[in-house]
Tab-separated table of C-alpha atoms and ligand atoms in Angstrom:
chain	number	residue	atom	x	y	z
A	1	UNK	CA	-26.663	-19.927	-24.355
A	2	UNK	CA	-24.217	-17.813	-22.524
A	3	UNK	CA	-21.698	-19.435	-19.961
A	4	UNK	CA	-23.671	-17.653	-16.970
A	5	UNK	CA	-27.071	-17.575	-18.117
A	6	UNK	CA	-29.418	-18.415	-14.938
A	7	UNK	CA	-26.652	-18.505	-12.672
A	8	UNK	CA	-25.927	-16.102	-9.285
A	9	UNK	CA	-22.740	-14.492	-8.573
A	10	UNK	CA	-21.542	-12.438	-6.276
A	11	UNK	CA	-18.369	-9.969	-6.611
A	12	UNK	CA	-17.081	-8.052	-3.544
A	13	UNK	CA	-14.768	-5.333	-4.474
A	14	UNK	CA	-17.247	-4.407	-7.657
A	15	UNK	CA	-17.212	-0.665	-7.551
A	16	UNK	CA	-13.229	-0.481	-8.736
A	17	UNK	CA	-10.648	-2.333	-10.342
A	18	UNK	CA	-10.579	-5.864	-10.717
A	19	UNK	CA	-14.279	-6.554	-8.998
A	20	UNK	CA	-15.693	-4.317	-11.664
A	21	UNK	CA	-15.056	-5.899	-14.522
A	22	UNK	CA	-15.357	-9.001	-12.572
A	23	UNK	CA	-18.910	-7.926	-12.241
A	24	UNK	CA	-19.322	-6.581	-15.691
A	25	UNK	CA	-17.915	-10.185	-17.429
A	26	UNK	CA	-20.182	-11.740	-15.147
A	27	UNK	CA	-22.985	-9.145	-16.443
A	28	UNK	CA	-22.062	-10.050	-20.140
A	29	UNK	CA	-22.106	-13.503	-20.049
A	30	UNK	CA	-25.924	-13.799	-18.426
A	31	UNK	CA	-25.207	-13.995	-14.720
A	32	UNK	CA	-27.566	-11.767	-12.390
A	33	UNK	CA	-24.563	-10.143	-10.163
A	34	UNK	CA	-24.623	-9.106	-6.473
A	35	UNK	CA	-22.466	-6.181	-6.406
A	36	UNK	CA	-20.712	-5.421	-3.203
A	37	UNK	CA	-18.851	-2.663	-1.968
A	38	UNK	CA	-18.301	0.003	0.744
A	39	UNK	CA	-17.565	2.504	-2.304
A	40	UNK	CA	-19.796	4.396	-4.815
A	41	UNK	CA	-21.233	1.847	-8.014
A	42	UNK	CA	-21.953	5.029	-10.135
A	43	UNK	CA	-19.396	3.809	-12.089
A	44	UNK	CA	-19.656	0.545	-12.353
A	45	UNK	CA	-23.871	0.703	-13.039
A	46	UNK	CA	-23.201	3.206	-16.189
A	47	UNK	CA	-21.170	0.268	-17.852
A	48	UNK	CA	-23.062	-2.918	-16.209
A	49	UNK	CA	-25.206	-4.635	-19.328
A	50	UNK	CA	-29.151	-4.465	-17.777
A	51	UNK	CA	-27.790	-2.357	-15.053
A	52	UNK	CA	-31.529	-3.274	-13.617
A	53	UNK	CA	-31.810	-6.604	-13.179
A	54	UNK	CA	-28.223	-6.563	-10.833
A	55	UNK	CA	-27.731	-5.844	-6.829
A	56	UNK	CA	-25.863	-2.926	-5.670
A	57	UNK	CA	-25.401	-3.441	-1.966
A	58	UNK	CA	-23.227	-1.368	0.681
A	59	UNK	CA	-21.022	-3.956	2.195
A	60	UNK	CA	-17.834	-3.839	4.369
A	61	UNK	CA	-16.545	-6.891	4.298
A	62	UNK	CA	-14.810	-6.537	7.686
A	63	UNK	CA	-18.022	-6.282	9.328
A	64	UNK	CA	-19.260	-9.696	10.200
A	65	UNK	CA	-22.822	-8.343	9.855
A	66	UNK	CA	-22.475	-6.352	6.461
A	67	UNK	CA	-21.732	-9.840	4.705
A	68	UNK	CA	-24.521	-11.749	6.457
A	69	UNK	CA	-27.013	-9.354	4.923
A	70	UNK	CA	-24.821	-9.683	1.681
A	71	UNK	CA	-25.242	-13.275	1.902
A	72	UNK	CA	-28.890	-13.383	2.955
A	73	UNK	CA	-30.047	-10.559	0.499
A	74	UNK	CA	-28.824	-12.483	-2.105
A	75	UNK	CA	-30.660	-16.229	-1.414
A	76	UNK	CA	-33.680	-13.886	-0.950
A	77	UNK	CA	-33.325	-11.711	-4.158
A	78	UNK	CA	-32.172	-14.367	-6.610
A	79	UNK	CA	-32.846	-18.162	-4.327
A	80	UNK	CA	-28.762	-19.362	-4.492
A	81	UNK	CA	-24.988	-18.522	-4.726
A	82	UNK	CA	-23.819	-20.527	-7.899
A	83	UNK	CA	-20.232	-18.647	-7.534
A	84	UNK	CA	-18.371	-15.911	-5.418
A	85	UNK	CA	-15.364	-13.569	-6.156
A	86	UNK	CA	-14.194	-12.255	-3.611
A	87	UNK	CA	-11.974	-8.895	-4.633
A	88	UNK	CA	-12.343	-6.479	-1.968
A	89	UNK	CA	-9.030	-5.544	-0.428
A	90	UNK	CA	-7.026	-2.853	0.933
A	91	UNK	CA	-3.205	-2.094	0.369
A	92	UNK	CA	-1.092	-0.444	2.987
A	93	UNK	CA	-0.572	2.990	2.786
A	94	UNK	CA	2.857	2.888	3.655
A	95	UNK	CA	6.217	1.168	3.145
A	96	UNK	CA	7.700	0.083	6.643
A	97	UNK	CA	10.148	-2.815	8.140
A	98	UNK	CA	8.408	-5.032	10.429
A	99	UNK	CA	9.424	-3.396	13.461
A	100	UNK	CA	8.349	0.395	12.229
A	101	UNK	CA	4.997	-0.692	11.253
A	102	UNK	CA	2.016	1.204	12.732
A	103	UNK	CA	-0.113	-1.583	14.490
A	104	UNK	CA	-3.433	0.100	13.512
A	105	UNK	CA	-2.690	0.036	9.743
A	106	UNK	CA	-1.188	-3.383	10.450
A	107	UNK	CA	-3.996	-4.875	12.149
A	108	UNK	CA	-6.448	-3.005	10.010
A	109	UNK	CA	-4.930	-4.594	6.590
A	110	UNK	CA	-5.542	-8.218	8.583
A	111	UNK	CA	-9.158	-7.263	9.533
A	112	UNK	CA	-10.569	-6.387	5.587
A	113	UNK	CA	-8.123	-8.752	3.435
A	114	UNK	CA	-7.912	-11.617	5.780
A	115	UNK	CA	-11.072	-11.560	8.394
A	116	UNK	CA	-13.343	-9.874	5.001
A	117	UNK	CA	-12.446	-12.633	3.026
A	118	UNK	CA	-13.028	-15.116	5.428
A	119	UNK	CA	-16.253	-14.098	6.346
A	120	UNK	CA	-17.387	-13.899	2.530
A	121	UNK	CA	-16.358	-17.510	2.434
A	122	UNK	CA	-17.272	-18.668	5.634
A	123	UNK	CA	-21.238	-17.731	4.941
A	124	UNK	CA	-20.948	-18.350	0.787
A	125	UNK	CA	-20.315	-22.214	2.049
A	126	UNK	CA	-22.536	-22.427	4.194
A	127	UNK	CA	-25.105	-21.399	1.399
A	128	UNK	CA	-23.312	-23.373	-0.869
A	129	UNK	CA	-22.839	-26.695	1.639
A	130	UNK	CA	-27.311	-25.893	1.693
A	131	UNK	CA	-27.731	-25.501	-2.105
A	132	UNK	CA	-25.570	-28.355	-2.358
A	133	UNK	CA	-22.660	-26.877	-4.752
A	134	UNK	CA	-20.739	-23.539	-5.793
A	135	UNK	CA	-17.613	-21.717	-6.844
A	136	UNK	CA	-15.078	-19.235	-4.917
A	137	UNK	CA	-12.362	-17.151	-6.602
A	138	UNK	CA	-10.730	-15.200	-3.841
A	139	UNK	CA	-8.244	-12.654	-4.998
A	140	UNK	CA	-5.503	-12.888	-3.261
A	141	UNK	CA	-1.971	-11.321	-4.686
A	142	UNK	CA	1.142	-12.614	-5.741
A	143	UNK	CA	2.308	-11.142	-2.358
A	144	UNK	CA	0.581	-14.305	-1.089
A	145	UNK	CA	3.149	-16.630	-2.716
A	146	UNK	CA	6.237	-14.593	-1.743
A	147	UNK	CA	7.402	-12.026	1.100
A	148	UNK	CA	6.963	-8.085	0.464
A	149	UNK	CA	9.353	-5.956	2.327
A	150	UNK	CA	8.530	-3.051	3.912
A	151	UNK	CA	4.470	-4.224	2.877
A	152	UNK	CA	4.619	-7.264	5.698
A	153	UNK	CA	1.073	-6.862	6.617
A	154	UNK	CA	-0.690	-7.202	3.266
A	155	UNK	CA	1.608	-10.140	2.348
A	156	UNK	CA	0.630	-11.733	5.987
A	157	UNK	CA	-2.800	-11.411	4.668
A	158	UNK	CA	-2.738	-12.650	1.235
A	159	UNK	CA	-0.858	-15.338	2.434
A	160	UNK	CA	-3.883	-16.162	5.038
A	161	UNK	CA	-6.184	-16.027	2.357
A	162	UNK	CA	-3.957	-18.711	-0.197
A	163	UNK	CA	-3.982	-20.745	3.233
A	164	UNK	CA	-8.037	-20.243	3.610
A	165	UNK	CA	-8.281	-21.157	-0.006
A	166	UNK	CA	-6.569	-24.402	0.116
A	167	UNK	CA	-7.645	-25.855	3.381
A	168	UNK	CA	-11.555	-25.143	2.153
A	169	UNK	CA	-10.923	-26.706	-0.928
A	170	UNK	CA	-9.896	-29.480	0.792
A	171	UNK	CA	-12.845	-29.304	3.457
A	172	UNK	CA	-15.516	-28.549	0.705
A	173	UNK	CA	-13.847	-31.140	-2.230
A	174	UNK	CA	-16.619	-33.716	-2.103
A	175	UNK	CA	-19.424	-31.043	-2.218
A	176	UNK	CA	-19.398	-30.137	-5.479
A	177	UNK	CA	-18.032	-26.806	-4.619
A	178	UNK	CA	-14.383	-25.783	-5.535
A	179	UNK	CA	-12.643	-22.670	-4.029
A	180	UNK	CA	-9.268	-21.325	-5.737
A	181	UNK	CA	-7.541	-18.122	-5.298
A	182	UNK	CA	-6.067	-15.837	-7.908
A	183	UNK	CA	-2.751	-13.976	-7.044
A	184	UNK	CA	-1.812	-11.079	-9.750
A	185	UNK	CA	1.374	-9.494	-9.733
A	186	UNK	CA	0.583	-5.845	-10.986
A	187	UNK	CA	-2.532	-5.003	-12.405
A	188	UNK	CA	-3.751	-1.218	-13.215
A	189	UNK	CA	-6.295	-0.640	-10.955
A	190	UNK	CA	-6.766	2.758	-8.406
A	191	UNK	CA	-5.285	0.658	-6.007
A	192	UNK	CA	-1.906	0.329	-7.467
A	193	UNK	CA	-1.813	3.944	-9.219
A	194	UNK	CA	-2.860	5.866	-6.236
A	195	UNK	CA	-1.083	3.702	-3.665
A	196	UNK	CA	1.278	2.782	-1.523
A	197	UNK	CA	4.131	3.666	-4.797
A	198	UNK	CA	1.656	5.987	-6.426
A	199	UNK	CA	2.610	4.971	-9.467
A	200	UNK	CA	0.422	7.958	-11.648
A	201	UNK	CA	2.580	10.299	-9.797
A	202	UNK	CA	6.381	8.701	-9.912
A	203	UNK	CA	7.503	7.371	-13.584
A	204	UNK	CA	10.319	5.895	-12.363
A	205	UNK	CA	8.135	3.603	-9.758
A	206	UNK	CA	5.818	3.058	-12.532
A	207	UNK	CA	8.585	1.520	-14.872
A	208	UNK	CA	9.512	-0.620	-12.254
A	209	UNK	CA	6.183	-1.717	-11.583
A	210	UNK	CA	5.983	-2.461	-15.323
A	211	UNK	CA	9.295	-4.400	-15.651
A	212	UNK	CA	8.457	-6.539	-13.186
A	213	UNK	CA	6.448	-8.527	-15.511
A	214	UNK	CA	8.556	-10.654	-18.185
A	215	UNK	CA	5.761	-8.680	-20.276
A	216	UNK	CA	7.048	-5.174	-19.581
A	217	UNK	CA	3.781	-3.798	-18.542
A	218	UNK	CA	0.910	-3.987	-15.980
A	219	UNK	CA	-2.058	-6.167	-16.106
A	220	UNK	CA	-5.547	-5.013	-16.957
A	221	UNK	CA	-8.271	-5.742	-14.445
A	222	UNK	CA	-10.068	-7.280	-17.588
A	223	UNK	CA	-7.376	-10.164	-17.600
A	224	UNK	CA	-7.548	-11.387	-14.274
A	225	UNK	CA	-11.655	-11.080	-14.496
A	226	UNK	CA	-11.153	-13.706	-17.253
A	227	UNK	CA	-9.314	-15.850	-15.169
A	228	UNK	CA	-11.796	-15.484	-12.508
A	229	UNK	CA	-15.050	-16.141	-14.546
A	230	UNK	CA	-12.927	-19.625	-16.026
A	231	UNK	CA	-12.382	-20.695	-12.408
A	232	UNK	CA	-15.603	-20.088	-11.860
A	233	UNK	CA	-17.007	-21.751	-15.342
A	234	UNK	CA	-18.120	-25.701	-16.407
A	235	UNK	CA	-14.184	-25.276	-18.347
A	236	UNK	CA	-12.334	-25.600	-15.177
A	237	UNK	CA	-14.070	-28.264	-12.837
A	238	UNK	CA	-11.194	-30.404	-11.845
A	239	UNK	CA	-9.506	-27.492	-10.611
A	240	UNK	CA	-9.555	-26.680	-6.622
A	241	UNK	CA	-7.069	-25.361	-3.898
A	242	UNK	CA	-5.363	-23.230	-6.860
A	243	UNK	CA	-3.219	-20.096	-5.733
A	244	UNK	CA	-2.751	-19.377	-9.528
A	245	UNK	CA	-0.506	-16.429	-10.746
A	246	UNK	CA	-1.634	-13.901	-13.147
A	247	UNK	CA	1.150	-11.927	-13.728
A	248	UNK	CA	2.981	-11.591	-17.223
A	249	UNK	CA	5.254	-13.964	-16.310
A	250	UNK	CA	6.793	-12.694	-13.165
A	251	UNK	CA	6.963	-15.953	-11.831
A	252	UNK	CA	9.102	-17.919	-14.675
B	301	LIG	N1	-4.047	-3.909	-8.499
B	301	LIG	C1	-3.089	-4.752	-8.222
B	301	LIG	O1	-1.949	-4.596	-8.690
B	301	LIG	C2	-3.356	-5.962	-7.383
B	301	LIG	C3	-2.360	-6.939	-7.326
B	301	LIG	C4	-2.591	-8.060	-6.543
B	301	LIG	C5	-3.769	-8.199	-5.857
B	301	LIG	N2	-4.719	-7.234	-5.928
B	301	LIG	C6	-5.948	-7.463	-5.157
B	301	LIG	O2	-7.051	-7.323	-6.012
B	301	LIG	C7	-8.203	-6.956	-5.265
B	301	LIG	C8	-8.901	-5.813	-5.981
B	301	LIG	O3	-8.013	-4.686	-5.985
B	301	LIG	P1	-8.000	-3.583	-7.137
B	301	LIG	O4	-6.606	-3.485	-7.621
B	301	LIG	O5	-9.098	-3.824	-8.083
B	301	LIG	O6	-8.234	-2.290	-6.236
B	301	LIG	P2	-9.331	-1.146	-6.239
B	301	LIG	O7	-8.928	-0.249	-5.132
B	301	LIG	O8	-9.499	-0.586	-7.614
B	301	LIG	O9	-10.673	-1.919	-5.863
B	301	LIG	C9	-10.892	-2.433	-4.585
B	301	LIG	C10	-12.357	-2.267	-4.242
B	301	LIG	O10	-12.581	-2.868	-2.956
B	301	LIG	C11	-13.406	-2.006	-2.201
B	301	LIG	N3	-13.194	-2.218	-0.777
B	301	LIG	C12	-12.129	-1.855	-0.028
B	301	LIG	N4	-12.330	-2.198	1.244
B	301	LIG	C13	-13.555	-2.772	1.315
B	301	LIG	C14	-14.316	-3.321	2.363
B	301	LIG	N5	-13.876	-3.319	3.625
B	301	LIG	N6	-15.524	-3.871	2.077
B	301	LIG	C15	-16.005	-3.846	0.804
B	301	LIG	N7	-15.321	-3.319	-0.239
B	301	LIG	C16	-14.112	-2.792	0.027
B	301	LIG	C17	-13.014	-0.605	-2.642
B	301	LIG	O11	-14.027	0.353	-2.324
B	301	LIG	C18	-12.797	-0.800	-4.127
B	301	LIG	O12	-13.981	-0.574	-4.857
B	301	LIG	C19	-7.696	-6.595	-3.863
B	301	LIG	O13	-7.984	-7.652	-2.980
B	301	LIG	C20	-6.206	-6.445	-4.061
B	301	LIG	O14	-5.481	-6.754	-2.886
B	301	LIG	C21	-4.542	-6.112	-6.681
């Protein structure tokens, strides 16, 4: 029996990046997958196992209304919410000290990572507190452990989401639902190649980007999907409140 055979999962973010293979782990190891994004899932449905039997729903996560409908398509489609990853995010477009930063792309940056993500896991428990259990990954950045210069508003926000994270985990502990947060260092993704650094256009800020990690290179998104499906999986259930580093060794 696969590890997510009859189980539900949803995966915000699940056009791009990490959220895709998210989705397409989930995919491959039985789950039925609600796949949310505001982007295109072309994509992501052409590499999907039974690219049928999945959900592909338009969702912006900063709308309060776009993730009720996530939340109430899926209990209709597929009856629960066994587990949640929640990967949609922005990065700022720009690098700027505190006091130069535009207060639209500041505010907006607060709105999807931190108000998104809330909402996803303010309606995903209240399914879950219903169905009586479930599992949140929220991916959250290592720029939610540590400051960012000149990137202060996406750090502000990862850092509210590792503070969501371990206050519900708290909250939700005797529920038989766990909530943890995964916070990669640099992973090679759209977001980080076509960026704030644009990495696929400057070698030098790619080879910093690389030898950042003790590893000397970038993450793939299939690495931190891993880490997300464990979190999610019967191999990790003493495990809640975790703002866990995936990152090559960064952090030693
Ligand atoms: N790539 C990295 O180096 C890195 C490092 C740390 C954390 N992260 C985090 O990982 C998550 C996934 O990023 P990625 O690198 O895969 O980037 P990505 O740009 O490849 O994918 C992000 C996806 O989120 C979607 N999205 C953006 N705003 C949305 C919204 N309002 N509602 C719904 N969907 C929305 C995009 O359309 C895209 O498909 C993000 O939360 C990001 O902050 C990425």
């Amino acid at each position: 029996m696969k590890r997510f055979e009859n189980k539900v999962a949803i995966v915000t973010g699940a056009a791009s990046g990490i959220g895709r293979a998210t989705a397409i782990k989930f995919a491959e190891e039985g789950a039925k997958v609600v796949l949310a994004d505001i982007g295109d899932f072309d994509s992501v449905k052409s590499e999907i196992p039974n690219p049928q039997s999945h959900i592909y729903l338009k969702c912006n996560i900063g709308e309060r209304a776009d993730v009720v409908n996530l939340i109430e398509t899926t209990v209709k489609t597929f009856g629960s919410i066994d587990c949640a990853v929640n990967c949609a995010g922005i990065a700022g477009k720009i690098s700027k000290p505190v006091h130069e930063y535009p207060e639209e792309d500041w505010l907006n940056q607060i709105q999807i990572n931190l108000v998104g993500t809330w909402y996803c896991v303010k309606f995903q428990l209240e399914q879950m507190v219903k169905q009586g259990g479930g599992n949140i990954v929220c991916v959250s950045s290592a720029a939610g452990l540590v400051g960012q210069p000149e990137n202060s508003s996406y750090a502000a926000s990862k850092h509210g989401v590792n503070g969501l994270v371990k206050s519900a985990a708290i909250e939700y502990a005797t529920q038989n639902i766990r909530i943890n947060a995964i916070c990669p260092t640099a992973i090679e993704t759209p977001m980080i190649m076509h960026g704030r650094r644009k990495l696929a256009e400057n070698p030098e800020a790619l080879e910093a980007a690389k030898n950042h990690q003790r590893m000397k290179r970038m993450g793939h998104p299939e690495e931190v999907a891993d880490v997300a499906l464990w979190l999610c999986s019967d191999q990790s259930t003493f495990m809640t409140g975790h703002c866990m580093a995936v990152d090559g060794g960064a952090f030693a």
